[in-house]
Short mmCIF file of C-alpha atoms in Angstrom, two decimals:
data_model
loop_
_atom_site.label_atom_id
_atom_site.label_comp_id
_atom_site.label_asym_id
_atom_site.label_seq_id
_atom_site.Cartn_x
_atom_site.Cartn_y
_atom_site.Cartn_z
CA MET A 11 33.64 -56.94 21.83
CA GLN A 12 31.67 -53.75 22.50
CA ASN A 13 29.76 -53.03 25.65
CA ASN A 14 26.08 -52.42 24.79
CA ASN A 15 25.73 -49.95 27.68
CA THR A 16 28.44 -47.75 26.17
CA ILE A 17 26.70 -47.77 22.78
CA THR A 18 23.38 -46.78 24.33
CA LYS A 19 24.91 -43.91 26.28
CA THR A 20 26.66 -42.60 23.16
CA GLN A 21 23.44 -42.75 21.15
CA ASN A 22 21.55 -40.83 23.84
CA LYS A 23 24.08 -38.00 24.14
CA VAL A 24 22.59 -34.54 23.66
CA LEU A 25 24.31 -33.04 20.62
CA PHE A 26 22.92 -29.50 20.60
CA PRO A 27 20.55 -27.19 22.50
CA LEU A 28 16.95 -26.91 21.33
CA GLY A 29 16.44 -23.28 22.34
CA ARG A 30 12.78 -22.33 22.76
CA THR A 31 10.45 -25.08 21.60
CA PHE A 32 7.31 -24.53 19.58
CA LEU A 33 4.49 -26.83 18.56
CA THR A 34 2.14 -25.95 15.71
CA ILE A 35 -1.58 -26.58 15.99
CA GLY A 36 -1.46 -29.40 13.43
CA ALA A 37 1.43 -31.13 15.16
CA GLU A 38 -0.28 -30.76 18.53
CA GLU A 39 -3.43 -32.39 17.17
CA ALA A 40 -1.43 -35.22 15.54
CA LEU A 41 0.40 -35.94 18.79
CA GLU A 42 -2.83 -35.89 20.80
CA GLU A 43 -4.46 -38.30 18.33
CA SER A 44 -1.52 -40.71 18.66
CA ASN A 45 -1.33 -40.26 22.45
CA GLN A 46 2.32 -39.15 22.22
CA GLN A 47 4.27 -36.31 23.78
CA PRO A 48 6.49 -33.77 21.97
CA GLN A 49 9.42 -34.69 24.26
CA GLU A 50 9.61 -38.14 22.65
CA PHE A 51 10.47 -36.59 19.28
CA LEU A 52 12.57 -33.74 20.66
CA ALA A 53 14.79 -36.24 22.49
CA LYS A 54 15.35 -38.28 19.33
CA HIS A 55 16.11 -35.15 17.32
CA GLN A 56 18.50 -33.76 19.93
CA THR A 57 20.51 -36.99 20.10
CA GLY A 58 20.96 -37.34 16.34
CA ASP A 59 18.20 -39.84 15.57
CA TRP A 60 17.00 -37.98 12.49
CA GLY A 61 14.07 -40.33 11.93
CA VAL A 62 12.65 -41.17 8.52
CA ILE A 63 14.76 -38.90 6.32
CA CYS A 64 16.81 -40.10 3.37
CA ALA A 65 20.53 -40.86 3.60
CA GLU A 66 21.41 -37.61 1.81
CA ASP A 67 19.44 -35.55 4.37
CA LYS A 68 21.07 -37.45 7.24
CA LYS A 69 24.45 -36.60 5.77
CA GLU A 70 23.36 -32.96 5.46
CA ASN A 71 22.33 -32.95 9.14
CA GLU A 72 25.73 -34.32 10.16
CA PHE A 73 27.40 -31.55 8.15
CA SER A 74 25.01 -28.96 9.61
CA LEU A 75 25.66 -30.18 13.15
CA THR A 76 29.40 -29.66 12.71
CA ASN A 77 29.08 -26.35 10.86
CA GLY A 78 26.26 -24.65 12.75
CA PHE A 79 23.43 -24.85 10.22
CA ARG A 80 19.74 -25.71 10.57
CA LEU A 81 18.82 -29.28 11.55
CA MET A 82 15.74 -31.15 10.41
CA SER A 83 14.30 -34.51 11.40
CA ALA A 84 11.17 -36.32 10.28
CA TYR A 85 9.22 -38.90 12.25
CA LYS A 86 5.94 -40.75 12.03
CA THR A 87 3.54 -40.80 14.94
CA ALA A 88 2.02 -44.05 16.14
CA ASN A 89 -0.91 -43.24 13.83
CA GLY A 90 1.40 -42.80 10.84
CA THR A 91 1.24 -39.00 10.61
CA LYS A 92 4.53 -37.47 9.49
CA ILE A 93 5.91 -34.68 11.65
CA TRP A 94 8.99 -32.55 11.21
CA VAL A 95 11.30 -31.21 13.91
CA ILE A 96 13.41 -28.23 12.85
CA THR A 97 16.11 -26.52 14.92
CA GLU A 98 17.25 -23.12 13.68
CA ALA A 99 20.90 -22.62 12.76
CA ASP A 100 21.58 -20.43 15.80
CA LYS A 101 19.90 -23.06 18.05
CA SER A 102 17.55 -20.40 19.43
CA ALA A 103 14.39 -22.33 18.57
CA THR A 104 13.07 -25.76 17.64
CA THR A 105 9.65 -26.28 16.08
CA ILE A 106 7.55 -29.42 15.72
CA LEU A 107 5.22 -29.11 12.74
CA LEU A 108 3.44 -31.00 10.01
CA PRO A 109 5.03 -30.84 6.53
CA ASN A 110 2.02 -28.93 5.16
CA GLU A 111 2.54 -26.25 7.83
CA TYR A 112 6.04 -25.37 6.61
#
């Protein structure tokens, strides 16, 4: 039988540095409209909760995490707006943006 506290701690483990963080104008407006903070999505991204991406993209993120490539997550705000979180391969920067801002 597994201890639920152990599972939670493992799921919340920081897997990589974010580097400098950036927020595009569109993403900032979407977060303000949904009354949410960027940190909510950055924390999920940084702990390997890749959000609403397909299984193939999740597998690609796992490969990228091990091999030092770019990481991308997708989430929906409380209002249903899709946002992306992208960390560069060298982990120097992470950007929160709307898909149409890419």
